[in-house]
mmCIF file of C-alpha atoms in Angstrom:
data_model
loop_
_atom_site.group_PDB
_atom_site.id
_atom_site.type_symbol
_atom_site.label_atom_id
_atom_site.label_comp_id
_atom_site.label_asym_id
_atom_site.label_seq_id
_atom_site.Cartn_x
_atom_site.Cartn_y
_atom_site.Cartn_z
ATOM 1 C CA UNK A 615 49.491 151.967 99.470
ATOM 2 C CA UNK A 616 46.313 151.749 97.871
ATOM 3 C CA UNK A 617 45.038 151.634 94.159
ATOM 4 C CA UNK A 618 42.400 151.562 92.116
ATOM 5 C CA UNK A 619 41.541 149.640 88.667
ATOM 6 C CA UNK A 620 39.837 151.917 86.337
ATOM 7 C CA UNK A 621 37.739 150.529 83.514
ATOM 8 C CA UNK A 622 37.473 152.897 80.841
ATOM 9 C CA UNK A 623 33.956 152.563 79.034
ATOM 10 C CA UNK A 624 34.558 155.202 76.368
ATOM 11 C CA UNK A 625 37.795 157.081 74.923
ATOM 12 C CA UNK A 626 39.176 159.967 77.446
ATOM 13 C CA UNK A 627 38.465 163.324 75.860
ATOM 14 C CA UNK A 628 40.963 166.124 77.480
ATOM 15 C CA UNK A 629 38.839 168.957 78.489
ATOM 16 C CA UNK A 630 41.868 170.877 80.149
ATOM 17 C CA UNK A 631 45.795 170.717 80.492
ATOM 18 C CA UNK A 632 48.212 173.289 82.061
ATOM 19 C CA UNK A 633 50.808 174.388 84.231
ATOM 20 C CA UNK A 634 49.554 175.875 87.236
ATOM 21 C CA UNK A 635 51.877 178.026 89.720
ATOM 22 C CA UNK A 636 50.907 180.321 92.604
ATOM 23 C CA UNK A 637 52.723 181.741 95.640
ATOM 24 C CA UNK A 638 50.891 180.359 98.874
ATOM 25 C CA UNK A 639 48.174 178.175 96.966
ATOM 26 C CA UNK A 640 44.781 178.035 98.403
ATOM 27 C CA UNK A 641 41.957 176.569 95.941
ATOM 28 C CA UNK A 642 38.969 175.188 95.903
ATOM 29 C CA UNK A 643 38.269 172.622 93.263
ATOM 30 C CA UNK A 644 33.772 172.077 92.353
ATOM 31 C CA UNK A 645 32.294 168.624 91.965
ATOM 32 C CA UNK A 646 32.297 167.678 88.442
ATOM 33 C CA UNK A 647 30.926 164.271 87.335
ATOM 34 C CA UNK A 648 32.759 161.572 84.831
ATOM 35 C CA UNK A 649 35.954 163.238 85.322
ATOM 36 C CA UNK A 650 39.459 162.399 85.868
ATOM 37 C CA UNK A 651 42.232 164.410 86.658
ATOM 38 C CA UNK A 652 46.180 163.530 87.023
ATOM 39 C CA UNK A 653 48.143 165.949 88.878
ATOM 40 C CA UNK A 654 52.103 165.960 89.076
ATOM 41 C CA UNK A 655 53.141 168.320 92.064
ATOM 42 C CA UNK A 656 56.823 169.897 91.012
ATOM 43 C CA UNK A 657 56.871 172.271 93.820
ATOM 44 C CA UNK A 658 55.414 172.660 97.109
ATOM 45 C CA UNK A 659 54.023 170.330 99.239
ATOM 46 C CA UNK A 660 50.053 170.414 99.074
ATOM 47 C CA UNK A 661 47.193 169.501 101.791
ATOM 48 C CA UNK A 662 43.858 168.263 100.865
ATOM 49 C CA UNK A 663 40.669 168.600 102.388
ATOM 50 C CA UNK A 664 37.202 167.783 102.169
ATOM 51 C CA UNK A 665 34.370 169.718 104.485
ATOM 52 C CA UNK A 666 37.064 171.692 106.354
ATOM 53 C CA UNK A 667 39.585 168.410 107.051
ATOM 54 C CA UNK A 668 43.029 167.875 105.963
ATOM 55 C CA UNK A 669 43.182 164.642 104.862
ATOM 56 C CA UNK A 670 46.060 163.982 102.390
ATOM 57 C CA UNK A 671 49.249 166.158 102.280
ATOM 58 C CA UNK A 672 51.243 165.070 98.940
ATOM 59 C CA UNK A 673 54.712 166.017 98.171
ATOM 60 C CA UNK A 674 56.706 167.133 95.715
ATOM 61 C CA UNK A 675 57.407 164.845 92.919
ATOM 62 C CA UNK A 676 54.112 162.963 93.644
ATOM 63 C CA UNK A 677 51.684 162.365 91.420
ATOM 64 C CA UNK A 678 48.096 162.633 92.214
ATOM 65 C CA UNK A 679 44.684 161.048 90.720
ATOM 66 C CA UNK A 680 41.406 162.652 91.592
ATOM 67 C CA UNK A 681 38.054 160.773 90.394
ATOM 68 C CA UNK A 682 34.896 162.162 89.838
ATOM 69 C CA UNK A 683 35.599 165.282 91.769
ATOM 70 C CA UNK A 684 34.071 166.624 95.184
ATOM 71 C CA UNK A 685 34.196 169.695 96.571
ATOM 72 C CA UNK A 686 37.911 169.766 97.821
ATOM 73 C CA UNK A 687 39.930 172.460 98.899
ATOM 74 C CA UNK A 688 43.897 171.939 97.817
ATOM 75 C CA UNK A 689 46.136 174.645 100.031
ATOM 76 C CA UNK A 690 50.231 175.141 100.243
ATOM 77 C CA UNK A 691 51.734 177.212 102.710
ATOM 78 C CA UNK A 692 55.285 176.443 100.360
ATOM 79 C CA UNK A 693 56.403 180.234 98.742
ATOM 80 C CA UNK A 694 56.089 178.677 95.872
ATOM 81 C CA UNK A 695 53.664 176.012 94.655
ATOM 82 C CA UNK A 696 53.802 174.156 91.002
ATOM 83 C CA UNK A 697 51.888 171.776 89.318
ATOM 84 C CA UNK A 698 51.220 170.334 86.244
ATOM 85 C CA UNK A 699 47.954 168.360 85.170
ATOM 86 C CA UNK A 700 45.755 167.116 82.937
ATOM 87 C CA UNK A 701 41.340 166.996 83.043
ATOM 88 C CA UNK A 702 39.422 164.063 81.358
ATOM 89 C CA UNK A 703 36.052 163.504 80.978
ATOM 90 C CA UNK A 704 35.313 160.151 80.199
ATOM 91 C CA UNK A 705 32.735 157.196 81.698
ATOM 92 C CA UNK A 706 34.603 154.811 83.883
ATOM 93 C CA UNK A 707 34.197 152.022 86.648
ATOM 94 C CA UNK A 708 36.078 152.213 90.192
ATOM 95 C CA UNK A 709 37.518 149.190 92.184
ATOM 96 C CA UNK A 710 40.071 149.467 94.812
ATOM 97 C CA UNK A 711 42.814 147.146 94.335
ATOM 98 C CA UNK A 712 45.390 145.911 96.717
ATOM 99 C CA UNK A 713 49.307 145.411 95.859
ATOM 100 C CA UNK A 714 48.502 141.155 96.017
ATOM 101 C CA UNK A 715 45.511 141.894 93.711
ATOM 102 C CA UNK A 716 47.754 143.768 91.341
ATOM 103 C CA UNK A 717 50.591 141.047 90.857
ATOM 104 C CA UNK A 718 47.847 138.359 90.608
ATOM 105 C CA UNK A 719 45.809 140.485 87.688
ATOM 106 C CA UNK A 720 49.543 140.610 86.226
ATOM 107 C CA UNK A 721 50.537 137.235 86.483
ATOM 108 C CA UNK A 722 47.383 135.960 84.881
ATOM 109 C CA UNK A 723 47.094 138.649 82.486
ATOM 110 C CA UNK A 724 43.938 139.720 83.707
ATOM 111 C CA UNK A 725 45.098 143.100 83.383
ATOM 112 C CA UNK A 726 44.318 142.919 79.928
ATOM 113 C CA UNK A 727 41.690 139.558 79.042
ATOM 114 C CA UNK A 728 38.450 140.779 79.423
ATOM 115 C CA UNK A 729 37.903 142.768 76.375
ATOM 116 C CA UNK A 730 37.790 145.840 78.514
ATOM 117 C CA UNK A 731 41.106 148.535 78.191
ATOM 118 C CA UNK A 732 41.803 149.816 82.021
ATOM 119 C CA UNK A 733 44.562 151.468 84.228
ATOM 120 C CA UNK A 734 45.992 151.088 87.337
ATOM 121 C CA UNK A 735 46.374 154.014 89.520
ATOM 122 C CA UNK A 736 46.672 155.551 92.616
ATOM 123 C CA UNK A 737 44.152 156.320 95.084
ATOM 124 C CA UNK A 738 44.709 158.533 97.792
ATOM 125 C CA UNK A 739 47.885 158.795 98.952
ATOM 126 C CA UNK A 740 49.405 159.511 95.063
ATOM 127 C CA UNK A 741 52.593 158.144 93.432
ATOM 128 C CA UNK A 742 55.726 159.324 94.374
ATOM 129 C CA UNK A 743 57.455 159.078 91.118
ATOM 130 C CA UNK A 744 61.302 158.689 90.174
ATOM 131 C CA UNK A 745 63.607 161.291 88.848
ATOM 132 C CA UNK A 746 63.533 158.899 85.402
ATOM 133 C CA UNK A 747 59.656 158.980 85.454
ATOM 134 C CA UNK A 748 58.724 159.401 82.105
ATOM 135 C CA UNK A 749 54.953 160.518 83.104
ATOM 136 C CA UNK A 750 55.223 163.965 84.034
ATOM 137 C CA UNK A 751 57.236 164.668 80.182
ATOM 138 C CA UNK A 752 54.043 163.246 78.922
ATOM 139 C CA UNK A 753 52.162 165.624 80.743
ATOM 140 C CA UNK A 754 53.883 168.249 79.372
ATOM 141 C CA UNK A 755 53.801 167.013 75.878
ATOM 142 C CA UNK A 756 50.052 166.744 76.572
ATOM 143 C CA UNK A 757 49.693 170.859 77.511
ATOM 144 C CA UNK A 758 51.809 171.422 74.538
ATOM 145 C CA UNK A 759 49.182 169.948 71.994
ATOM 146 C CA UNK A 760 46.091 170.860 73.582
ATOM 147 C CA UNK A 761 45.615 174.070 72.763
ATOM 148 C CA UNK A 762 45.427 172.756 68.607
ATOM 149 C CA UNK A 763 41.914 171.243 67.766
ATOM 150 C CA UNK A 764 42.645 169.938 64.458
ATOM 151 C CA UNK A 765 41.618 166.684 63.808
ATOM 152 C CA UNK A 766 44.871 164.991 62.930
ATOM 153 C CA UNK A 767 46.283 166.893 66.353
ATOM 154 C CA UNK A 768 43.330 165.794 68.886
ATOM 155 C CA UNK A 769 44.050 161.935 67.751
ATOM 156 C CA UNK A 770 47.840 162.528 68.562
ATOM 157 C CA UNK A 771 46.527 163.673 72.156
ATOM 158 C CA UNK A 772 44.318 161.283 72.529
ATOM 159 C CA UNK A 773 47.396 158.675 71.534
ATOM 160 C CA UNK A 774 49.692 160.878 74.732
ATOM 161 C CA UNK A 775 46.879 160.278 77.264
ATOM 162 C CA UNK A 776 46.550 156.576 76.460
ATOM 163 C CA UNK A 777 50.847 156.324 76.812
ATOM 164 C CA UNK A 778 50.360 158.338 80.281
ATOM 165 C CA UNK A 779 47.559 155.854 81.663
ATOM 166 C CA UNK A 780 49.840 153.066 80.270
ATOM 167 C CA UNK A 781 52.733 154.360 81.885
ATOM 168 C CA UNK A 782 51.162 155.283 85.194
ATOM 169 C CA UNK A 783 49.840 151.600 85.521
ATOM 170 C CA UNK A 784 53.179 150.039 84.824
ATOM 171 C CA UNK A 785 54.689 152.078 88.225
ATOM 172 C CA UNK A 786 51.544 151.370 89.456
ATOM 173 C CA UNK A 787 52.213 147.426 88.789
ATOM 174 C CA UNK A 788 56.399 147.889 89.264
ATOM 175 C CA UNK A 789 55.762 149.177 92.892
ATOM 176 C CA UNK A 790 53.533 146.450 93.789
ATOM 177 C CA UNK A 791 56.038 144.146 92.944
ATOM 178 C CA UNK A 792 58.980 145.818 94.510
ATOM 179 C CA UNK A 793 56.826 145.414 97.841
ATOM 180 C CA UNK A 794 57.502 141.660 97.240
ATOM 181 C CA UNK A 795 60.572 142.013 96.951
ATOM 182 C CA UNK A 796 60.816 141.013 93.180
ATOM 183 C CA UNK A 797 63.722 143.497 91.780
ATOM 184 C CA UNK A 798 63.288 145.482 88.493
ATOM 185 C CA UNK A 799 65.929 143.815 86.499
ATOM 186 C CA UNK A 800 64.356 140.434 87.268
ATOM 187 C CA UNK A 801 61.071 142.486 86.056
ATOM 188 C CA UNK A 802 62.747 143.530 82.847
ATOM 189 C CA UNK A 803 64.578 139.880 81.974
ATOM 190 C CA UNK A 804 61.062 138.249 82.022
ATOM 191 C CA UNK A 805 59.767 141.256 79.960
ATOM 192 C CA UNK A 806 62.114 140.083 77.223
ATOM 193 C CA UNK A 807 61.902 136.346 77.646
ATOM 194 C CA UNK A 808 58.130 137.362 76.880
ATOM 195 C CA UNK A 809 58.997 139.255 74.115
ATOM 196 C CA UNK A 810 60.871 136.704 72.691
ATOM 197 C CA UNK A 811 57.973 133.891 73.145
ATOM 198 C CA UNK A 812 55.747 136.003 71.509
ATOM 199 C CA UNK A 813 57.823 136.563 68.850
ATOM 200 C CA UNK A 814 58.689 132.700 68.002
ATOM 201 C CA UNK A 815 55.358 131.227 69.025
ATOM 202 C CA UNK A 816 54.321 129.501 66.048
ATOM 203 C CA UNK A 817 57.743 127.420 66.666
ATOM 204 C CA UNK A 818 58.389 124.890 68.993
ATOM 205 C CA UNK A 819 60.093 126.727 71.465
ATOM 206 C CA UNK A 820 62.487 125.706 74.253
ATOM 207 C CA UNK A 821 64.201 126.861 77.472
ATOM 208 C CA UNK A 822 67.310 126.902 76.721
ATOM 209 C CA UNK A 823 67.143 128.956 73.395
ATOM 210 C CA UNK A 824 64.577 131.819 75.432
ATOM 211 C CA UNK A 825 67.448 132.034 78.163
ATOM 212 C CA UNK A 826 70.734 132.271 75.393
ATOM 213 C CA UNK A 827 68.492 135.309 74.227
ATOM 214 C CA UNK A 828 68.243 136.794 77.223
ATOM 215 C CA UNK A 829 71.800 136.215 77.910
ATOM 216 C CA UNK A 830 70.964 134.363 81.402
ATOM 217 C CA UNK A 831 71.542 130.328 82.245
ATOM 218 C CA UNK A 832 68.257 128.223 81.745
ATOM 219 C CA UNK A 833 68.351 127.618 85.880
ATOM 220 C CA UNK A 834 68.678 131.173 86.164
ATOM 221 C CA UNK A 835 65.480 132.309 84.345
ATOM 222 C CA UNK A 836 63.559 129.394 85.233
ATOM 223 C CA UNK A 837 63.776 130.619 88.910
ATOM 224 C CA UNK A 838 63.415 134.414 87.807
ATOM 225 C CA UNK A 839 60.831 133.470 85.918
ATOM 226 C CA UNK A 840 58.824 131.732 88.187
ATOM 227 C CA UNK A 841 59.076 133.932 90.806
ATOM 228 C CA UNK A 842 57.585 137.134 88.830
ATOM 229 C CA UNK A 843 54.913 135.101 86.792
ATOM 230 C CA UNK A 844 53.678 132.887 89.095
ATOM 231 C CA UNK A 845 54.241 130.191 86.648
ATOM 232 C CA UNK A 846 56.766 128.327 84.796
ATOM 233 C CA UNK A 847 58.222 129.030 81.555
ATOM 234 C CA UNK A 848 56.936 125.971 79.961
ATOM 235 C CA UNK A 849 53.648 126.494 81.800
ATOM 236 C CA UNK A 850 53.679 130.169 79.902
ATOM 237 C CA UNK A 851 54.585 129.048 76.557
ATOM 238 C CA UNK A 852 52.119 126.298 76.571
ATOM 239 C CA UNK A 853 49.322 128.752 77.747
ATOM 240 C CA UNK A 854 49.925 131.122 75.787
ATOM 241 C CA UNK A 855 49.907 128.688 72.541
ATOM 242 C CA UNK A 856 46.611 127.437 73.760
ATOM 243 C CA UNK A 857 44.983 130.461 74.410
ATOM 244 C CA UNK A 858 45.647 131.573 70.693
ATOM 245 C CA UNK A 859 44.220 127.736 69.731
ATOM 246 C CA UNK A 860 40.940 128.537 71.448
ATOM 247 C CA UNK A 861 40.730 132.044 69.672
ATOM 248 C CA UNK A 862 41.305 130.723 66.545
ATOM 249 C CA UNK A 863 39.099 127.676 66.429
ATOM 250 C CA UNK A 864 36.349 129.954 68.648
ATOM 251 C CA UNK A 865 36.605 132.282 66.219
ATOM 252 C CA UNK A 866 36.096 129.743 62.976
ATOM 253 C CA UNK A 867 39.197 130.336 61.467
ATOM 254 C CA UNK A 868 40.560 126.669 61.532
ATOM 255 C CA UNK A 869 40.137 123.716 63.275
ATOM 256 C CA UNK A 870 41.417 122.041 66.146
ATOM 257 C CA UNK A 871 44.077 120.577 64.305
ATOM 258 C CA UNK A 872 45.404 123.476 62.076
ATOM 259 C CA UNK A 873 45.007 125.741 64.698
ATOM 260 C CA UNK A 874 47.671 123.331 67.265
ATOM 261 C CA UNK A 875 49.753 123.180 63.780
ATOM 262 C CA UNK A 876 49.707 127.030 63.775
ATOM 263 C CA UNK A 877 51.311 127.728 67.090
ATOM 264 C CA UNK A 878 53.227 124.804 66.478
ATOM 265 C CA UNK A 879 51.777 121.737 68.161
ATOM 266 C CA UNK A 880 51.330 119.428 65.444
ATOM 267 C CA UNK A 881 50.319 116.292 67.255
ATOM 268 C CA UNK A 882 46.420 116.747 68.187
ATOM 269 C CA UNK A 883 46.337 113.778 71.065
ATOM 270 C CA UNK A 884 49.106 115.899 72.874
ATOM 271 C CA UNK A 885 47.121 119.331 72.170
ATOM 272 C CA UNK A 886 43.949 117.783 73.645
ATOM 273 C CA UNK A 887 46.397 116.468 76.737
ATOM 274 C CA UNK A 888 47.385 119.881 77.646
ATOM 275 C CA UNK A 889 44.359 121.929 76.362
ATOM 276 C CA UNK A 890 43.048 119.330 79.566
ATOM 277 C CA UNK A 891 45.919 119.808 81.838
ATOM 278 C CA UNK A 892 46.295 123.900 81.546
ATOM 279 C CA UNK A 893 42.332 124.794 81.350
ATOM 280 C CA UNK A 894 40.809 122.326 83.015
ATOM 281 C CA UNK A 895 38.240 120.740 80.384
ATOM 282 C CA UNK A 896 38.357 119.300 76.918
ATOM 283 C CA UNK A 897 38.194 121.961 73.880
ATOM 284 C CA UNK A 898 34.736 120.093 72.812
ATOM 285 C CA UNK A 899 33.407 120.761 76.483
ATOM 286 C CA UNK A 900 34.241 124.640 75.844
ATOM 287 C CA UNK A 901 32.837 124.812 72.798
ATOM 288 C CA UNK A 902 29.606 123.150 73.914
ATOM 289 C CA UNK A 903 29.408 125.638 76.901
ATOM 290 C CA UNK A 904 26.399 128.268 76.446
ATOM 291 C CA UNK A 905 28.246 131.083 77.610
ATOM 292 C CA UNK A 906 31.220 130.437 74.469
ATOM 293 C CA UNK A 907 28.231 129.815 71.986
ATOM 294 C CA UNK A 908 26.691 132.887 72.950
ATOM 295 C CA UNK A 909 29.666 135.489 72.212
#
């Protein structure tokens, strides 16, 4: 299956949402620039075309994302066809993005490092979604408040639209996964150990006490761990403790020192051993660089 990793450049702004049903559906949708639309098909199986050939037929219970839209014609030959969607117009960036792509953006936390809020969703083929889907409520709960401009209202809609890109990359980012084989529940276990770092990560924090909360044997999550990540636990925790260290000291809020004594790494001569080992240079080499200076 293929995706694609939208960066959003400005906040979506709905400019339609409804439930759409016709007997034997035949429509032609313009080209309209900056746009994106997410379409969940309920009923009736629907072909796509552009300049007279079928392309894409989605199914029921799919969910579909059209970009920047071309002159497409959508047709049914189901009695009944049913949809429900949602337009935005907003400025955003394209780049197709493979399942390997995906887990490595994840593992990294890519997804969500350079300053820049995107999604993860489908392409072409759309999502085929789960009866426990939670995205096509939101949809609805998105036509319900539309039609209300107040101010206080728009912002809640706004809010809905961010949850539905959110939850459309998570499938987006759960399916890749499942194609390697990596099961949910391992998904969700290293979800909480996460939680639970990020919770305790001014302490000193250690194996041992992350898998009793989880309610799993150290070995256990250690593998589990691994396995989704990419990395180690102890690899994670000290990452993450350093990346907060180089935000804080980047940032001139404390030094070297008080910031290691912040996220609980008292001793400076072992901060400055792993700052090495985990990032690959000395913190006085990144501060020194240009491109850090410069931000």
């Amino acid at each position: 299956m293929q995706y694609c990793k939208v960066i959003l450049n400005e906040v979506p702004v709905p400019i339609f949402a409804h439930i759409y049903e016709s007997t034997r559906y035949d429509y032609s949708l313009p080209q309209m620039e900056k746009t994106l639309e997410l379409s969940f098909i309920e009923q009736g199986d629907v072909l796509v075309s552009q300049e007279g050939i079928y392309t894409q037929t989605h199914r029921e219970n799919t969910l579909i994302a059209i970009y920047n839209k071309k002159d497409i014609q959508c047709r049914s030959d189901a009695p009944l066809h049913r949809h429900i969607t949602v337009g935005l117009t907003l400025d955003f960036e394209m780049h197709p993005i493979s399942e390997a792509q995906i887990i490595d953006l994840e593992r990294n936390g890519a997804l969500a490092a350079d300053g820049k809020i995107c999604a993860i969703l489908p392409l072409e083929q759309g999502l085929q979604l789960s009866p426990n889907s939670k995205i096509p409520d939101l949809i609805r709960e998105i036509i319900r408040l539309y039609p209300n401009g107040s101010t206080g209202n728009r912002l809640l809609l706004v809010s809905k639209i961010m949850k539905l890109l959110s939850e459309v990359t998570q499938e987006c980012v759960r399916r890749s996964f499942l194609l390697k084989q990596i099961s949910p529940a391992n998904i969700l276990c290293v979800q909480r150990a996460m939680q639970y770092i990020s919770g305790r990560i001014q302490q000193r924090i250690m194996v041992e006490e992350i898998a009793k909360a989880v309610e799993l044997s150290p070995g256990y999550l250690s593998n589990v761990f691994k396995q989704v990540t990419g990395q180690t636990l102890i690899e994670y925790v000290n990452r993450t403790k350093l990346q907060i260290v180089k935000e804080l000291v980047l940032n001139g809020q404390m030094t070297f020192s008080q910031a290691g004594e912040y996220v609980g790494i008292p001793d400076s001569g072992y901060l400055s051993r792993i700052f090495r080992k985990y990032l690959g240079t000395t913190f006085r080499e990144l501060k020194n660089q240009p491109e850090v200076i410069s931000e």
